[in-house]
PDB file of C-alpha atoms in Angstrom:
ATOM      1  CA  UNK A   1      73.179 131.823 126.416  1.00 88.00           C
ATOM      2  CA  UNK A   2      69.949 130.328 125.882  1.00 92.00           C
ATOM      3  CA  UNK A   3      68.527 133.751 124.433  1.00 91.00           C
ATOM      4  CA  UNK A   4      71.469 133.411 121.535  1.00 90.00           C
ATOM      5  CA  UNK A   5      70.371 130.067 121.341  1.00 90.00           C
ATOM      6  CA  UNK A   6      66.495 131.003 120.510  1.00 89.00           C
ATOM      7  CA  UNK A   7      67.513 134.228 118.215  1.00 88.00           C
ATOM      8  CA  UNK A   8      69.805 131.851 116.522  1.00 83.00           C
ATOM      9  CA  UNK A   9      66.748 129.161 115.958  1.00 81.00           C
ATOM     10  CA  UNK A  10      64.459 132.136 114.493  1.00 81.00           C
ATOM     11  CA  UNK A  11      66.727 132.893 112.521  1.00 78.00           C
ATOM     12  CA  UNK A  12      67.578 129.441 111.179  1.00 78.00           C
ATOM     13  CA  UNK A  13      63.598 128.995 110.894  1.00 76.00           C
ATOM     14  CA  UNK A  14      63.119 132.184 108.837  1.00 75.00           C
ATOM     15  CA  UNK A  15      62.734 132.943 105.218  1.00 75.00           C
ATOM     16  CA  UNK A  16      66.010 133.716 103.784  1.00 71.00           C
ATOM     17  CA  UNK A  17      64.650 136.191 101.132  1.00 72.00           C
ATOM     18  CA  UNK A  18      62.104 139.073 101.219  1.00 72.00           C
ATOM     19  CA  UNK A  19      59.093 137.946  99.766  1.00 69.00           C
ATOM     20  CA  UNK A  20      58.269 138.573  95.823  1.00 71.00           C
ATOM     21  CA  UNK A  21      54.630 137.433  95.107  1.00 71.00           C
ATOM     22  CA  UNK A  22      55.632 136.963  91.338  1.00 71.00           C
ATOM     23  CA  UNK A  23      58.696 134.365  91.777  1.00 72.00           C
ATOM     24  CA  UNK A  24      56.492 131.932  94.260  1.00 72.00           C
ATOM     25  CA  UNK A  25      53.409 131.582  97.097  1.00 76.00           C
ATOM     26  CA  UNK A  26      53.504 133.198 100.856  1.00 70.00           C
ATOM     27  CA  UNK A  27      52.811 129.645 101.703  1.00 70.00           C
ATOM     28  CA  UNK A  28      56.104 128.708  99.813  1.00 72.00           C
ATOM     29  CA  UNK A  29      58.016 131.692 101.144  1.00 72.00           C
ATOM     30  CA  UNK A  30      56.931 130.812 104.951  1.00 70.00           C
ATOM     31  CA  UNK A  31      58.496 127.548 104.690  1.00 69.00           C
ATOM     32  CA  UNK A  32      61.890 128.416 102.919  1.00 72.00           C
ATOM     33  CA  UNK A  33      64.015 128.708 105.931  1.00 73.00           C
ATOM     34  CA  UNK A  34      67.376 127.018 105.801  1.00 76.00           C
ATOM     35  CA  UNK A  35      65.972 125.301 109.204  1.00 77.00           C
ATOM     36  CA  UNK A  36      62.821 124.328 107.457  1.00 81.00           C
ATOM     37  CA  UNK A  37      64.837 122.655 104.027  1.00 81.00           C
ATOM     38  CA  UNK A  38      67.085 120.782 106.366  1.00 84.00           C
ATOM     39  CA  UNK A  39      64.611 119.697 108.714  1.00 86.00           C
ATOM     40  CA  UNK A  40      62.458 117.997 105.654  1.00 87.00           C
ATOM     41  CA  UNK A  41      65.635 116.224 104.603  1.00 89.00           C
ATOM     42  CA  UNK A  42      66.433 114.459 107.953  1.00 92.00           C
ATOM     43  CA  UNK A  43      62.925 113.239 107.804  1.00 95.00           C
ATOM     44  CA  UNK A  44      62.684 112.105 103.992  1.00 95.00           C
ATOM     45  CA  UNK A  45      66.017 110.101 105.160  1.00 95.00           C
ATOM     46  CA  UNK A  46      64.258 108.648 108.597  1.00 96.00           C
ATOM     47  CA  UNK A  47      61.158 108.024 106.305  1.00 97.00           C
ATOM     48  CA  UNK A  48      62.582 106.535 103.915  1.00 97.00           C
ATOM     49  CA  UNK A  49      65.156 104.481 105.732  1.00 96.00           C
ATOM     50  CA  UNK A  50      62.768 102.996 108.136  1.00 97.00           C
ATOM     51  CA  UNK A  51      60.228 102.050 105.533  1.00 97.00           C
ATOM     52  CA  UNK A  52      62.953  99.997 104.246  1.00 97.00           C
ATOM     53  CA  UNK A  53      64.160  98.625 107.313  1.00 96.00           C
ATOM     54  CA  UNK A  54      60.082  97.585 108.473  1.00 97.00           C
ATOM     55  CA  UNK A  55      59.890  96.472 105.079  1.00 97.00           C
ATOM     56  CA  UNK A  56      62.515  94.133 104.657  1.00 96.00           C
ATOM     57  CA  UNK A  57      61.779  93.047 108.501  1.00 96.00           C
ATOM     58  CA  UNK A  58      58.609  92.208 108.681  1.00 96.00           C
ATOM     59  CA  UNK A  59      58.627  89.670 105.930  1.00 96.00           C
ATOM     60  CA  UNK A  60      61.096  87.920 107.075  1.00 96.00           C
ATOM     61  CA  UNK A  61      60.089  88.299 110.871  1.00 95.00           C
ATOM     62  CA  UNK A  62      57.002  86.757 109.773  1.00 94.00           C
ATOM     63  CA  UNK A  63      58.195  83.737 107.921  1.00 94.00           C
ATOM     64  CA  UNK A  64      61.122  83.223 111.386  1.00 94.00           C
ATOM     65  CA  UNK A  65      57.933  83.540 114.028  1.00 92.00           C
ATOM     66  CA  UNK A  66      55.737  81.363 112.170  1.00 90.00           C
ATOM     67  CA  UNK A  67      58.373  78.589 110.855  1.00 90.00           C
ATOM     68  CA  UNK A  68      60.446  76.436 112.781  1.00 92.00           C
ATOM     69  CA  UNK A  69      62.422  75.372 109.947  1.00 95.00           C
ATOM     70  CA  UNK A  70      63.218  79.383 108.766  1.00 94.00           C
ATOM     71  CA  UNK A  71      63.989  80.311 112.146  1.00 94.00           C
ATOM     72  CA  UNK A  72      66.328  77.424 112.803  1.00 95.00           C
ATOM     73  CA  UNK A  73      67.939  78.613 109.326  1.00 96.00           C
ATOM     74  CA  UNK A  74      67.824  82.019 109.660  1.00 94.00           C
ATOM     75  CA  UNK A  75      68.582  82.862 113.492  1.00 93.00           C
ATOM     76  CA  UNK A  76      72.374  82.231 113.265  1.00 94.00           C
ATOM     77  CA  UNK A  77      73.062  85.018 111.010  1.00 93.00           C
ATOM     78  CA  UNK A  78      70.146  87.213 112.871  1.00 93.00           C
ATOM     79  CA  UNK A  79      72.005  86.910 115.997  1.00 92.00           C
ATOM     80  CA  UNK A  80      75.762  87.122 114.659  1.00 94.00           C
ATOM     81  CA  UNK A  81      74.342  90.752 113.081  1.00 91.00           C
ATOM     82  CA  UNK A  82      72.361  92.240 115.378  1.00 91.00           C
ATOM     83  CA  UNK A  83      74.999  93.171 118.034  1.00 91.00           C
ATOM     84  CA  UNK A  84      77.107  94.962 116.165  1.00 92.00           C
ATOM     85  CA  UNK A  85      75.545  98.885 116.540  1.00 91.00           C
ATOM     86  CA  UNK A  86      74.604 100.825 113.042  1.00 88.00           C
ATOM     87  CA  UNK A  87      77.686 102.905 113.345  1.00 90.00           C
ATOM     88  CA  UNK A  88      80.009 100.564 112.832  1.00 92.00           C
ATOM     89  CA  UNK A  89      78.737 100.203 108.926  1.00 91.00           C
ATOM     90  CA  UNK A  90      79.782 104.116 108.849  1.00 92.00           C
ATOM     91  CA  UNK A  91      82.420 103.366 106.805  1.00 92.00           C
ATOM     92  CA  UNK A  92      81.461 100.361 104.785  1.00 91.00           C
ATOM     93  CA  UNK A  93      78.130 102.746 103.942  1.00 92.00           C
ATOM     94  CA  UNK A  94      80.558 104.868 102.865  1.00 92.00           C
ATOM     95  CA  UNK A  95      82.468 102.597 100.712  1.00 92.00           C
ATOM     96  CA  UNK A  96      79.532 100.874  99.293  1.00 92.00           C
ATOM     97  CA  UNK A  97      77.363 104.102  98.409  1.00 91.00           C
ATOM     98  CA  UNK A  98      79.779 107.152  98.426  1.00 90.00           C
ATOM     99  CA  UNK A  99      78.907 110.754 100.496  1.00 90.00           C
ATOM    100  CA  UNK A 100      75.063 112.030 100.581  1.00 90.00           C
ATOM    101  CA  UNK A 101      71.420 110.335 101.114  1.00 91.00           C
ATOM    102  CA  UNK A 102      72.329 106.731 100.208  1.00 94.00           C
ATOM    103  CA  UNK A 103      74.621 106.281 103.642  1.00 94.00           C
ATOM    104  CA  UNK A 104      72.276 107.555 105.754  1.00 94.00           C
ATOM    105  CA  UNK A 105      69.422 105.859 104.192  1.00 95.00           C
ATOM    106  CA  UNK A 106      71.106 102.592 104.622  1.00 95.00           C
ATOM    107  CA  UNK A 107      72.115 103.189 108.212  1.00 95.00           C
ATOM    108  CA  UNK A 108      69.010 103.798 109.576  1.00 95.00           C
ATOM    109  CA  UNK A 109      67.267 100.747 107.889  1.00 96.00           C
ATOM    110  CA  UNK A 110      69.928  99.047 109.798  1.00 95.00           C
ATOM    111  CA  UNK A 111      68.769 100.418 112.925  1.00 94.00           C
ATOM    112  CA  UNK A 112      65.483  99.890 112.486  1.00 95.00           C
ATOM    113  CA  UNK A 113      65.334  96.104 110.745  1.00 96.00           C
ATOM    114  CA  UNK A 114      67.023  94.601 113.666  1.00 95.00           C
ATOM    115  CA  UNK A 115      64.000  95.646 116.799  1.00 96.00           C
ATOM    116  CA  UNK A 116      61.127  95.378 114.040  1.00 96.00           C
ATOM    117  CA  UNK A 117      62.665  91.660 113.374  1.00 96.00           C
ATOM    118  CA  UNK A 118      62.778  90.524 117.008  1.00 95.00           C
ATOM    119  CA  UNK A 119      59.734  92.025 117.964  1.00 96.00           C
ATOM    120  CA  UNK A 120      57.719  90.892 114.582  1.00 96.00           C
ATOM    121  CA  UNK A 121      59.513  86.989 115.402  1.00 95.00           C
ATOM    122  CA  UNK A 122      57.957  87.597 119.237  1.00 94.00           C
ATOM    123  CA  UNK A 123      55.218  88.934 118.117  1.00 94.00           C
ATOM    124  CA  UNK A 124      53.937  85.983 115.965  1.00 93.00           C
ATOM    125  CA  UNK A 125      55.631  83.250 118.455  1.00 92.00           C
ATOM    126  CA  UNK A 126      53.252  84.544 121.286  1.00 92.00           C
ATOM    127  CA  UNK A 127      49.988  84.448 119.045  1.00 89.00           C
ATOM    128  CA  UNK A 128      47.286  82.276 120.651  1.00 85.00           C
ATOM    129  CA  UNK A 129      46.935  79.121 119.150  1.00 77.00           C
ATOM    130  CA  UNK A 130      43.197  79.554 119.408  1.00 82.00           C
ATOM    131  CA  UNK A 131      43.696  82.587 116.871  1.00 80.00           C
ATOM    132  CA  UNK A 132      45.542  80.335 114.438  1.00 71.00           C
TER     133      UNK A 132
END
């Protein structure tokens, strides 16, 4: 039932000790909650991963949109990739980096190079040449 549901979320979202002013702060007891530790790790991983995806996509979206000659070379292997959907590297991720961060890290900087790419290439292609 959707009251389960909410009792369940405080509780998730709750300290999971009494607070003891000499082992840490009320700010740090506040936000020990299992729901609160596991929230901050999905986004260090969606940080993280993205910032790696943008990073090595804009770059090279840059040099594609601006260059003829790196497009040409480049947009083979762009479009042979970018089909395929992140979660089919579930298991090379696995078999490249083991269990823990490192997968997910890598799978979401695939799903995030391949629309910062196209739209950083589409971006720079449909620059005004006045701008130039």
């Amino acid at each position: 039932s959707p009251l389960a549901v909410v009792k369940k979320w405080i509780e998730y979202a709750s300290p999971l000790e009494a607070y003891d002013p000499a082992s840490m702060s009320r700010l740090a007891w506040i936000f020990s909650g299992e729901l609160i530790r596991d929230t901050l790790g999905s986004m260090y991983r969606v940080v993280v991963g993205f910032m790696i995806g943008a990073g090595l996509a804009l770059p090279l979206g840059l040099a594609m949109g601006s260059s003829q000659r790196v497009y040409a070379w480049m947009n083979p292997l762009i479009q042979v990739l970018r089909p395929i959907p992140p979660i089919a590297y579930i298991p090379l991720s696995i078999l490249w980096f083991g269990l823990g961060n490192p997968p997910a890290v890598f799978l979401i900087s695939i799903g995030a190079f391949f629309p910062v790419l196209m739209n950083t290439i589409a971006g720079v292609r449909h620059v005004d040449g006045i701008y130039i």
